[in-house]
GROMACS .gro file of C-alpha atoms in nm:
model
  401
    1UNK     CA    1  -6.439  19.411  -6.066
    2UNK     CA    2  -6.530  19.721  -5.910
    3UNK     CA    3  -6.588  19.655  -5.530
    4UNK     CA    4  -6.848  19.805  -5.302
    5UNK     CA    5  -6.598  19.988  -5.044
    6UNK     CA    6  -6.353  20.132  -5.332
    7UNK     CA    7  -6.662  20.240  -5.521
    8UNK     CA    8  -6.793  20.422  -5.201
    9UNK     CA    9  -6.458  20.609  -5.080
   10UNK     CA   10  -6.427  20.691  -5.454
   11UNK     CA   11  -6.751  20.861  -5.432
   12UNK     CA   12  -6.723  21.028  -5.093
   13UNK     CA   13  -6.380  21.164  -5.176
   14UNK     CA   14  -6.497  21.322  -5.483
   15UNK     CA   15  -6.763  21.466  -5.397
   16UNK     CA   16  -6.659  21.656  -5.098
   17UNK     CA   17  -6.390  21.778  -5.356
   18UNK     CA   18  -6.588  21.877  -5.650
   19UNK     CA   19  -6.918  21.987  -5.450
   20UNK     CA   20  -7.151  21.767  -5.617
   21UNK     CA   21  -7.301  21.420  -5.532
   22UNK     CA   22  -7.113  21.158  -5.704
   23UNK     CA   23  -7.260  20.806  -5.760
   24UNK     CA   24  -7.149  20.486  -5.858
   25UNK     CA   25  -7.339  20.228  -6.036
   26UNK     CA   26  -7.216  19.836  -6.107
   27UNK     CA   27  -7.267  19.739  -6.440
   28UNK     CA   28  -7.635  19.616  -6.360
   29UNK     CA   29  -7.709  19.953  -6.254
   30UNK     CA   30  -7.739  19.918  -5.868
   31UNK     CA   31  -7.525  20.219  -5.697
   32UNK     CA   32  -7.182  20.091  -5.515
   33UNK     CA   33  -7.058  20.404  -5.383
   34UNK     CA   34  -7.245  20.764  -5.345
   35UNK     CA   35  -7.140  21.087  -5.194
   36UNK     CA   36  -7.484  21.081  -5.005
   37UNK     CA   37  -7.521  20.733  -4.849
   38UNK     CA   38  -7.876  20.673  -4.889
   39UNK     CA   39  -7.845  20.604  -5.257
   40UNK     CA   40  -7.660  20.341  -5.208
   41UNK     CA   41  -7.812  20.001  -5.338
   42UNK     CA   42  -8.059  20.131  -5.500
   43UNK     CA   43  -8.117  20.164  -5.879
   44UNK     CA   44  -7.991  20.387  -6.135
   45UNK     CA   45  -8.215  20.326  -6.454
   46UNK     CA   46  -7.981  20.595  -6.658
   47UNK     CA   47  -7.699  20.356  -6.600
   48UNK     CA   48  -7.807  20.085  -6.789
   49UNK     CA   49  -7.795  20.249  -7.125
   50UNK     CA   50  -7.488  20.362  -7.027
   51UNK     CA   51  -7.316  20.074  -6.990
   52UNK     CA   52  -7.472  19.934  -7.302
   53UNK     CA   53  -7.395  20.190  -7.501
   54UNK     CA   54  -7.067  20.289  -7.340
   55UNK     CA   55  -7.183  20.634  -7.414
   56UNK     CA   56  -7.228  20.929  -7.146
   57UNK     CA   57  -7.593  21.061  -7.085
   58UNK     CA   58  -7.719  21.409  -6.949
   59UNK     CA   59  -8.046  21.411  -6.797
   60UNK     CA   60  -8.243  21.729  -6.677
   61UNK     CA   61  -8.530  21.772  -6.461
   62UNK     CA   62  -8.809  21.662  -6.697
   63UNK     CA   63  -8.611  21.373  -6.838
   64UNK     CA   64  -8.477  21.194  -6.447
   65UNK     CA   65  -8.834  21.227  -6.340
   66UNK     CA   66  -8.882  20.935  -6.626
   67UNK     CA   67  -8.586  20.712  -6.546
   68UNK     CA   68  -8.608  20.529  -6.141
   69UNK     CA   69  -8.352  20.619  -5.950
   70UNK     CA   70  -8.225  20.923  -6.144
   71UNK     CA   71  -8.193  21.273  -6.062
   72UNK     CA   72  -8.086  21.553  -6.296
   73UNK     CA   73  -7.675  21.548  -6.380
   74UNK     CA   74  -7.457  21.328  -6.598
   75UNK     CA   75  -7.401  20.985  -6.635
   76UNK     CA   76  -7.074  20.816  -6.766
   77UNK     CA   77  -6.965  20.481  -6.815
   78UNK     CA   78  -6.664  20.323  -6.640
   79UNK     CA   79  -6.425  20.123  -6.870
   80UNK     CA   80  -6.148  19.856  -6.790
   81UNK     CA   81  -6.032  19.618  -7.047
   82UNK     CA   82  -6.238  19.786  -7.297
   83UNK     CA   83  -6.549  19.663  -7.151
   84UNK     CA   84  -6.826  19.909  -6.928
   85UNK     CA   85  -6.799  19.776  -6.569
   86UNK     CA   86  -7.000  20.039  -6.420
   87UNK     CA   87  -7.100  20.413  -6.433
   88UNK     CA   88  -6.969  20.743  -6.273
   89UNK     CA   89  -7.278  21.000  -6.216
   90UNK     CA   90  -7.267  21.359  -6.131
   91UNK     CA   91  -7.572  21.515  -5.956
   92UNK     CA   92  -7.691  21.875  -6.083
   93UNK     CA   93  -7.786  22.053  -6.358
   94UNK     CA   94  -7.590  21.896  -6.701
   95UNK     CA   95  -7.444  22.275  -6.758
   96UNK     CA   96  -7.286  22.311  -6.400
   97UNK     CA   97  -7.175  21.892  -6.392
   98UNK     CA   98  -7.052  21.852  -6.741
   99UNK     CA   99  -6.761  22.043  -6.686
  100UNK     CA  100  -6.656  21.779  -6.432
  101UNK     CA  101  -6.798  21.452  -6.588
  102UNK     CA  102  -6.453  21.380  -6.801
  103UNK     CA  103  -6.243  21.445  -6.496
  104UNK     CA  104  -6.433  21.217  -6.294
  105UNK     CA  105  -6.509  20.915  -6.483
  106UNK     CA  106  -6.071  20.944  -6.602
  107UNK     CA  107  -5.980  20.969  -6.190
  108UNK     CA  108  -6.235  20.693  -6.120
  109UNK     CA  109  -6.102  20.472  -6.370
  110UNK     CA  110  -5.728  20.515  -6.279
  111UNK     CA  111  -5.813  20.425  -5.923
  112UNK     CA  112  -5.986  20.121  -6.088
  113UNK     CA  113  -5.707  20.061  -6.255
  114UNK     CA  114  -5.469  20.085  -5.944
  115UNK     CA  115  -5.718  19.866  -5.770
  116UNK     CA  116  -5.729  19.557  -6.028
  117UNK     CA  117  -5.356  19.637  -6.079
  118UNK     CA  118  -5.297  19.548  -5.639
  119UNK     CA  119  -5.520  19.246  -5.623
  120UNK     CA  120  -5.380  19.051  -5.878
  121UNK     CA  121  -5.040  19.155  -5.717
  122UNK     CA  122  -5.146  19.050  -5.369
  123UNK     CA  123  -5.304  18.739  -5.558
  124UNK     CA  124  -4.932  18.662  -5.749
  125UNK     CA  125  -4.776  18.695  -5.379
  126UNK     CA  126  -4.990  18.451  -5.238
  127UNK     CA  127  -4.967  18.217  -5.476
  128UNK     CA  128  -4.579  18.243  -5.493
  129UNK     CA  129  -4.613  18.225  -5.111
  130UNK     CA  130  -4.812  17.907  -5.144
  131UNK     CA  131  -4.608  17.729  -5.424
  132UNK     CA  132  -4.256  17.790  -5.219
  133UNK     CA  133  -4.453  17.671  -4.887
  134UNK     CA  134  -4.553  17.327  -5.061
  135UNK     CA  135  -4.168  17.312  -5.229
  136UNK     CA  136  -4.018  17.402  -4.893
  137UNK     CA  137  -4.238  17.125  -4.697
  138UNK     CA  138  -4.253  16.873  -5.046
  139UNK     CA  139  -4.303  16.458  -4.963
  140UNK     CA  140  -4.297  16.269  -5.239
  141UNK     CA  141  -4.484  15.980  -5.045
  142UNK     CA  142  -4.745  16.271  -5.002
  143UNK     CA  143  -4.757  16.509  -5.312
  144UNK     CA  144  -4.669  16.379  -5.705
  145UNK     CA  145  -4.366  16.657  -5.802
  146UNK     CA  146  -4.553  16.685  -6.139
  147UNK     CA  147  -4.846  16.815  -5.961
  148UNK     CA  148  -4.621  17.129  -5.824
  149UNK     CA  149  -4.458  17.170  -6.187
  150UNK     CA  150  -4.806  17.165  -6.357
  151UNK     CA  151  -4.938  17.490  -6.060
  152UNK     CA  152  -4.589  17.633  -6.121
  153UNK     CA  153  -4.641  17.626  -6.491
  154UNK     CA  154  -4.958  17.812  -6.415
  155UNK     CA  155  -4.838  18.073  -6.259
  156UNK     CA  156  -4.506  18.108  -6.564
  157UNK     CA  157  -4.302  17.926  -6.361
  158UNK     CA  158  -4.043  17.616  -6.514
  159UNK     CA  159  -3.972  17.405  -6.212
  160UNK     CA  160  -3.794  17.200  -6.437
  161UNK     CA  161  -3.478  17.508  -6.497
  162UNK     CA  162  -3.176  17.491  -6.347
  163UNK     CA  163  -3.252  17.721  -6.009
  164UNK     CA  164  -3.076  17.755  -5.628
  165UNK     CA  165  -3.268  17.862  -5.292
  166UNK     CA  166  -3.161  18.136  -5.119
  167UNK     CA  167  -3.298  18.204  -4.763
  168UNK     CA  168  -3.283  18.563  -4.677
  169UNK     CA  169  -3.336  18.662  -4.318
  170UNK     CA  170  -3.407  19.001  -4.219
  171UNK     CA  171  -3.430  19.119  -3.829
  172UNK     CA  172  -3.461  19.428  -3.622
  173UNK     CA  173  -3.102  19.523  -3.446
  174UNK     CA  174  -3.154  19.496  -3.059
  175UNK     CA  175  -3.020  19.855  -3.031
  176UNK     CA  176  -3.266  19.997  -3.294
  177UNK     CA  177  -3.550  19.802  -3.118
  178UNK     CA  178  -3.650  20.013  -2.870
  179UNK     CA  179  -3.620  20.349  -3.060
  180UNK     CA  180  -3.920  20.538  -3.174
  181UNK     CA  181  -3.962  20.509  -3.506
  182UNK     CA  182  -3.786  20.179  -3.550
  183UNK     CA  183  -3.904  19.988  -3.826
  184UNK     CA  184  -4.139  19.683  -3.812
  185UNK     CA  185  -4.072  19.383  -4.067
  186UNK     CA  186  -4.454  19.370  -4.076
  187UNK     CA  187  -4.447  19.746  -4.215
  188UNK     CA  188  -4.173  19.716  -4.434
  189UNK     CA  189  -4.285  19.380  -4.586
  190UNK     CA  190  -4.378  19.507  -4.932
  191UNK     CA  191  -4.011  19.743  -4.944
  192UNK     CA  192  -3.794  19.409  -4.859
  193UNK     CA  193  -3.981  19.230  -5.141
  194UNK     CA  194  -3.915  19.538  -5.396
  195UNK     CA  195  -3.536  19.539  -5.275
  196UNK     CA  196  -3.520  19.135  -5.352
  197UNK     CA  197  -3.689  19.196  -5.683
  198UNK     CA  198  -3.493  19.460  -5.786
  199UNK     CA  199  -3.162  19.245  -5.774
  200UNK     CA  200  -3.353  18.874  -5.891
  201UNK     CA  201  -3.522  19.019  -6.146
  202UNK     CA  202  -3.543  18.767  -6.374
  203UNK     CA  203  -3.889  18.658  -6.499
  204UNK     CA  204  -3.851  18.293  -6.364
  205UNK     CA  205  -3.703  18.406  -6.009
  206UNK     CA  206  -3.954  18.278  -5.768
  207UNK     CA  207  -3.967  18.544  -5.456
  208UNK     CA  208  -4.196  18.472  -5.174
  209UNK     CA  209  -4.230  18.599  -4.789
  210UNK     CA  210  -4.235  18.281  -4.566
  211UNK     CA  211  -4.256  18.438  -4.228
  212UNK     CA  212  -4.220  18.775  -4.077
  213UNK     CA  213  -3.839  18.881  -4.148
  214UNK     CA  214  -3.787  18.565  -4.370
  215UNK     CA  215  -3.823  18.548  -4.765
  216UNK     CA  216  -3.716  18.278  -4.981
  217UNK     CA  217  -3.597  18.238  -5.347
  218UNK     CA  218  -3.551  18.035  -5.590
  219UNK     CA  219  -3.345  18.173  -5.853
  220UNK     CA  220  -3.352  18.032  -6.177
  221UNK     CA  221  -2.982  18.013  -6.267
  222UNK     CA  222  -2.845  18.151  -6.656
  223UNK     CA  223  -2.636  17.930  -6.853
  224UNK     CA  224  -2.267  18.022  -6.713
  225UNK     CA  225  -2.414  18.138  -6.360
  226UNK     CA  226  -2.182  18.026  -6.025
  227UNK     CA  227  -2.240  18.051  -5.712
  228UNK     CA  228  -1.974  18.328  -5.655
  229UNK     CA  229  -2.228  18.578  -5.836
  230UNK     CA  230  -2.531  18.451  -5.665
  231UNK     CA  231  -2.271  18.538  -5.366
  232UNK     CA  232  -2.246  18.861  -5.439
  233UNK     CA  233  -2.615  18.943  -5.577
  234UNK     CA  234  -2.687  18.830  -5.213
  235UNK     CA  235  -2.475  19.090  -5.045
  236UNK     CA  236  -2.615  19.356  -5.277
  237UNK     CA  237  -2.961  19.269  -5.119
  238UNK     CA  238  -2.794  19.244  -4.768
  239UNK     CA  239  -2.604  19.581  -4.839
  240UNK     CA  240  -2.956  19.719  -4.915
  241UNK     CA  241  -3.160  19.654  -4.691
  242UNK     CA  242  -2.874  19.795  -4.369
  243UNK     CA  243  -2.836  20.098  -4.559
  244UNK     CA  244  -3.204  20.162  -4.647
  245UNK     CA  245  -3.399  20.000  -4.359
  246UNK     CA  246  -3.145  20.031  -4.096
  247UNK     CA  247  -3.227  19.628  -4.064
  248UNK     CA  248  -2.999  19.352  -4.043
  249UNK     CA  249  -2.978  19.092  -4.333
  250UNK     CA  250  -2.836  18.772  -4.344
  251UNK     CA  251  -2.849  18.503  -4.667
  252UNK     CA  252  -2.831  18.138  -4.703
  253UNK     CA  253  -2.737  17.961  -5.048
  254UNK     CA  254  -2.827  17.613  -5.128
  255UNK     CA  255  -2.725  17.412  -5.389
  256UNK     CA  256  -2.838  17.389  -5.788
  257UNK     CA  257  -3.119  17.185  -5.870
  258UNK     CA  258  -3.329  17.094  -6.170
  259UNK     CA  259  -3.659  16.902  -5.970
  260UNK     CA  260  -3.937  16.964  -5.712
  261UNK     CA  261  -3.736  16.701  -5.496
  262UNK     CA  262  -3.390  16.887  -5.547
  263UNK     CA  263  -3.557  17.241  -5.447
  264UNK     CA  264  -3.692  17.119  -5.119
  265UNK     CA  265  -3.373  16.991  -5.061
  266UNK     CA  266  -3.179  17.337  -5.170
  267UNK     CA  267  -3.467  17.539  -5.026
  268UNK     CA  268  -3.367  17.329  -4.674
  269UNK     CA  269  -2.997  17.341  -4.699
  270UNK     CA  270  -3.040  17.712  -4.753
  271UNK     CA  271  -3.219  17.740  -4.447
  272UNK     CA  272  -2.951  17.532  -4.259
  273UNK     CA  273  -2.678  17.767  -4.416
  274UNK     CA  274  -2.784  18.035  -4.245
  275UNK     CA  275  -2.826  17.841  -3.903
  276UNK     CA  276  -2.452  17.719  -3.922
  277UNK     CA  277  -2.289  18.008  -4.053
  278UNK     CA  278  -2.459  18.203  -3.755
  279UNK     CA  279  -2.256  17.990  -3.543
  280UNK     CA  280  -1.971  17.961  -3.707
  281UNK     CA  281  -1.910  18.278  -3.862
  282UNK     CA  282  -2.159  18.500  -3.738
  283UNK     CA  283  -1.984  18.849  -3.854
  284UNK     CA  284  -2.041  18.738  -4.210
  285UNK     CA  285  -2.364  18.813  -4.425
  286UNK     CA  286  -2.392  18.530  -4.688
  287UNK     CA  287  -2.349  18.169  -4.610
  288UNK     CA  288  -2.336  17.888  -4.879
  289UNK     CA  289  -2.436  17.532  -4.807
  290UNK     CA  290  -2.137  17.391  -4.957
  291UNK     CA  291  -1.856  17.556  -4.719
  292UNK     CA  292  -2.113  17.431  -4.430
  293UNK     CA  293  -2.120  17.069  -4.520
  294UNK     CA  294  -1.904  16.935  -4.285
  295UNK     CA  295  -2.117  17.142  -3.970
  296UNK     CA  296  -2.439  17.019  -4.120
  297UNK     CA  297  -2.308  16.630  -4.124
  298UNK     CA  298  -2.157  16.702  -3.731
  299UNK     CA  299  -2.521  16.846  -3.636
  300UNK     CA  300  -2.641  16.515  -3.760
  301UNK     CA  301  -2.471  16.350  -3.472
  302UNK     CA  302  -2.650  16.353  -3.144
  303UNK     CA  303  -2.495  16.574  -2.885
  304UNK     CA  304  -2.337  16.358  -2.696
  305UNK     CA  305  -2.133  16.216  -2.991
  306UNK     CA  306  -1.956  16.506  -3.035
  307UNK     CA  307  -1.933  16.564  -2.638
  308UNK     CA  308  -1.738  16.280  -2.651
  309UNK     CA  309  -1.537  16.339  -2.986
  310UNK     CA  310  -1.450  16.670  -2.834
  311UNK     CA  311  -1.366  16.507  -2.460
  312UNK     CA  312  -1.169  16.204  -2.595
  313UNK     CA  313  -0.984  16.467  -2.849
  314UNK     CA  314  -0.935  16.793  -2.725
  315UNK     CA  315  -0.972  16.761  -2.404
  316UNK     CA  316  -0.593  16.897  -2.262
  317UNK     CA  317  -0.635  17.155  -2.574
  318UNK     CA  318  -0.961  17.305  -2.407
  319UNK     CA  319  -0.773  17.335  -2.097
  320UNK     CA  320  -0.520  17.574  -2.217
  321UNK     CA  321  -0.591  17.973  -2.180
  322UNK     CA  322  -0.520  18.028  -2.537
  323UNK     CA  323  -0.744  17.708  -2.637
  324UNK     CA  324  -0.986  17.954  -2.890
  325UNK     CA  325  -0.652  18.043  -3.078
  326UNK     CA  326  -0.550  17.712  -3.107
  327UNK     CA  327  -0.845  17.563  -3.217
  328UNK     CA  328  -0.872  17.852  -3.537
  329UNK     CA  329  -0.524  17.760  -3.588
  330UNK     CA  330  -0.644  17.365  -3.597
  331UNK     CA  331  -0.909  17.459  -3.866
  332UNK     CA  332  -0.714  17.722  -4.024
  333UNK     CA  333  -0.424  17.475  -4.137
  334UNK     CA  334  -0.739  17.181  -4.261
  335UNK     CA  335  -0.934  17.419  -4.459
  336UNK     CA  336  -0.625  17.593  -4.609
  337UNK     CA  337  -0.500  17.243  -4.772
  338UNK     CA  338  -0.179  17.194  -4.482
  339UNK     CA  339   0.001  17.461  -4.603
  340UNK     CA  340   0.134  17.721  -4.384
  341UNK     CA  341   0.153  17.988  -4.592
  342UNK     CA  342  -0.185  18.033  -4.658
  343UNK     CA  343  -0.283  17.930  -4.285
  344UNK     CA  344  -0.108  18.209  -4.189
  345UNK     CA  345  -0.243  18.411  -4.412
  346UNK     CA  346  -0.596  18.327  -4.333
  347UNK     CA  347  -0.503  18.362  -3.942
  348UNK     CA  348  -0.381  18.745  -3.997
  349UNK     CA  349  -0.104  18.564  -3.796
  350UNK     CA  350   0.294  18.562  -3.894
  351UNK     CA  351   0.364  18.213  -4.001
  352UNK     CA  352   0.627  18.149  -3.692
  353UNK     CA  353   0.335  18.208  -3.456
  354UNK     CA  354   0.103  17.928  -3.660
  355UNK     CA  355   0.488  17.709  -3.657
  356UNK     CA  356   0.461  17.779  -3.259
  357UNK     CA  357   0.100  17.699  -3.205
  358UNK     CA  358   0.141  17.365  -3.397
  359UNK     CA  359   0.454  17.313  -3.162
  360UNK     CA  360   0.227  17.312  -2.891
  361UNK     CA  361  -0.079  17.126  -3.022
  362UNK     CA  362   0.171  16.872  -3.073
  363UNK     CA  363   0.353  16.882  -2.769
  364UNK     CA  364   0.002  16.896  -2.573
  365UNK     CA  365  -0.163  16.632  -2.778
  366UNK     CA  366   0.122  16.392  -2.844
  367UNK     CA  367   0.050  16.369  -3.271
  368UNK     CA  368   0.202  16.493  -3.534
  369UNK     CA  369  -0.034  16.757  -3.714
  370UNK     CA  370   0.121  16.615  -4.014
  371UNK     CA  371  -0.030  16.319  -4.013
  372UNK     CA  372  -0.403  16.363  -4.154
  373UNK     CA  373  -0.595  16.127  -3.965
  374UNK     CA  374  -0.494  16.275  -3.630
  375UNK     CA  375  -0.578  16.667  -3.783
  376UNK     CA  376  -0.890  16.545  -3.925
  377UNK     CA  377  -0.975  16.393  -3.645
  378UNK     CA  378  -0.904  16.751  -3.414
  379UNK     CA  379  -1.050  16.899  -3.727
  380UNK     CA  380  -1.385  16.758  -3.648
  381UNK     CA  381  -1.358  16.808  -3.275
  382UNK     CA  382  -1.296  17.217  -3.336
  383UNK     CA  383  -1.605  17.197  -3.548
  384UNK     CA  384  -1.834  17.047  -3.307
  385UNK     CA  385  -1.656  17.283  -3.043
  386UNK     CA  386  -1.760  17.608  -3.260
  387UNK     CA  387  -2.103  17.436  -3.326
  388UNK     CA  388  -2.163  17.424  -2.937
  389UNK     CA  389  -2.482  17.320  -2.788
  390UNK     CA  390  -2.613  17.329  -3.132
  391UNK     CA  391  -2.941  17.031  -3.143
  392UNK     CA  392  -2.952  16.829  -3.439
  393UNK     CA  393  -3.050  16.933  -3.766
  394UNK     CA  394  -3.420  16.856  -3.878
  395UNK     CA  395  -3.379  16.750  -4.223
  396UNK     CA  396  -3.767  16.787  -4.313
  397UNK     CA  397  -3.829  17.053  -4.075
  398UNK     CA  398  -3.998  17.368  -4.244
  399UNK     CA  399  -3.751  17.652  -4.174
  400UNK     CA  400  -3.931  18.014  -4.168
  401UNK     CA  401  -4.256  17.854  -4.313
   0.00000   0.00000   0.00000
């Protein structure tokens, strides 16, 4: 429990600060750590009882000659989960090292404390890192789903709740980049986690890093939760980490899911989110899957598919000067249910410039927008035109892991 090297800068630290040797023993005996180095792995008879008895011992001159290993000072055991793990030992006379022993062996056995406290931290993180890594890249035809809800168990972990993936991505603005000072993702690892935390704090939220700048999580979801908070919870974390970090942060939302098989596929759509939503509305922070659906089913479609969707469709539209207008005026009226009201609304536009622009789309294309099957039809063709060069999605593909 106690290891060799924090046993020895224990030691050396204290000792140049107190002005006595310090030594530290296992709980066999055998010094760890010692202010004078050539101690070190040898034995410490006095320790022994020590740790048996969990009782400090003072030894003078007469009595260390007796004991192998031990010179005249004080000798006091180490505890951690009520159990001795080790000793602390003070070199001297007992009347000029008693005065320290308490101080010592309560210092020593915080740091312990702080020690065990970090590893099993470090050891959680990995094995959160591991569990979302084997969700994220989860094959049925490879790995039984029961297998991954039995090591989630073990770890306090219900796969089986009712949870959504979010994908956060964190990067380094280009114009902070180069200035000195500018922080690393690699440094600030450990703060992004505590900001995540902070906001998914529930017990059963599963937070992992699964690359540099990318952490995942899968958020168990309360009875009554929507998406619309998990929304918002995600800009919190966004908000954050600008303000604190002077780093940009981006989120992707998948959808709800109660099995291994349903969090891979949330876990991936989350991942996609934030792919499309770059491209298609790249000023915004948090992206859900299910306002991306239609992108994600177009970047299913090879590339030349929608080259020629957007050629065969749009084709005199993309020649006009004003063609990027036209287009959000296209999508505008689809996604605002054909009603010009709220097209206009969602333009920014008065509605007798979205009653002009349809004029011409019309006029240009030779269809009524009013009749779906045409609009849908352009609708698609803006959507592949915002997607661009965009390559097919890779449905399996392990995004940030």
């Amino acid at each position: 429990m106690l290891s060799p090297s924090l046993a020895q800068e224990i030691a050396g630290d204290t000792s140049a600060v107190i002005g006595f040797n310090v030594l530290i023993t296992d709980a066999e005996g055998m010094v760890i750590g010692s202010g004078d180095s050539s101690r070190v792995g040898t034995f410490h008879e006095a320790s022994v009882q020590v740790v048996r008895t969990q009782e400090a011992a003072t030894h003078d001159a007469s009595q260390a000659q007796q004991l192998r290993g031990v010179r005249p000072g004080m000798t006091l055991p180490l505890i951690a989960g009520g159990q001795a793990v080790g000793t602390v030992g003070i070199t001297g006379t007992p009347t000029q090292v008693r005065r320290f022993g308490l101080l010592v062996k309560r210092q020593t056995e915080i740091l312990l404390r702080e020690s065990v406290m970090l590893r099993s931290r470090l050891l959680a993180e990995r094995a959160g890192e591991k569990l979302l890594a084997d969700i994220a890249a989860y094959d049925p035809e490879v790995v039984e789903g029961d297998f991954l809800v039995f090591r989630a168990a073990e770890l306090g972990f219900d796969l089986r709740l009712r949870r959504v993936a979010v994908a956060f991505e964190v990067t380094v603005p280009a114009a902070a980049a180069h200035r000195q000072g500018a922080p690393t993702l690699a440094l600030v690892r450990s703060e992004l986690l505590r900001t995540v935390g902070e906001v998914f704090a529930d017990p059963q939220d599963i937070i992992a890093t699964t690359a540099p700048g990318w952490i995942g999580v899968l958020h168990r979801l309360p009875a009554g939760g929507s998406t619309e908070s998990l929304a918002a919870d995600c800009r919190r974390v966004t908000d954050v980490i600008a303000a604190q970090d002077g780093l940009a942060a981006r989120a992707g939302i998948g959808e709800p899911a109660t099995s291994v098989g349903g969090l891979h596929d949330s876990y991936q759509d989350a991942c996609e989110a934030l792919r499309l939503g770059t491209r298609v509305a790249g000023g915004a922070a948090v992206h859900l899957i299910t306002d991306l659906r239609v992108h994600q089913m177009l970047t299913a479609v090879s590339q030349s598919a929608r080259n020629r969707l957007l050629d065969l469709t749009t084709a005199d539209l993309r020649a006009q000067p004003d063609w990027p207008a036209l287009r959000d005026t296209i999508t505008a009226w689809c996604e605002n249910g054909f009603n010009l009201v709220r097209a206009s609304a969602a333009l920014h536009v008065h509605r007798n410039t979205v009653v002009y622009r349809m004029n011409k789309i019309e006029q240009i294309t030779g269809r009524p927008l009013r009749e779906h099957r045409t609009t849908m039809a352009l609708y698609l063709a803006c959507l592949a035109d915002q997607l661009g060069g965009a390559a097919p999605a890779v449905r399996r593909g392990r995004r940030g892991l």
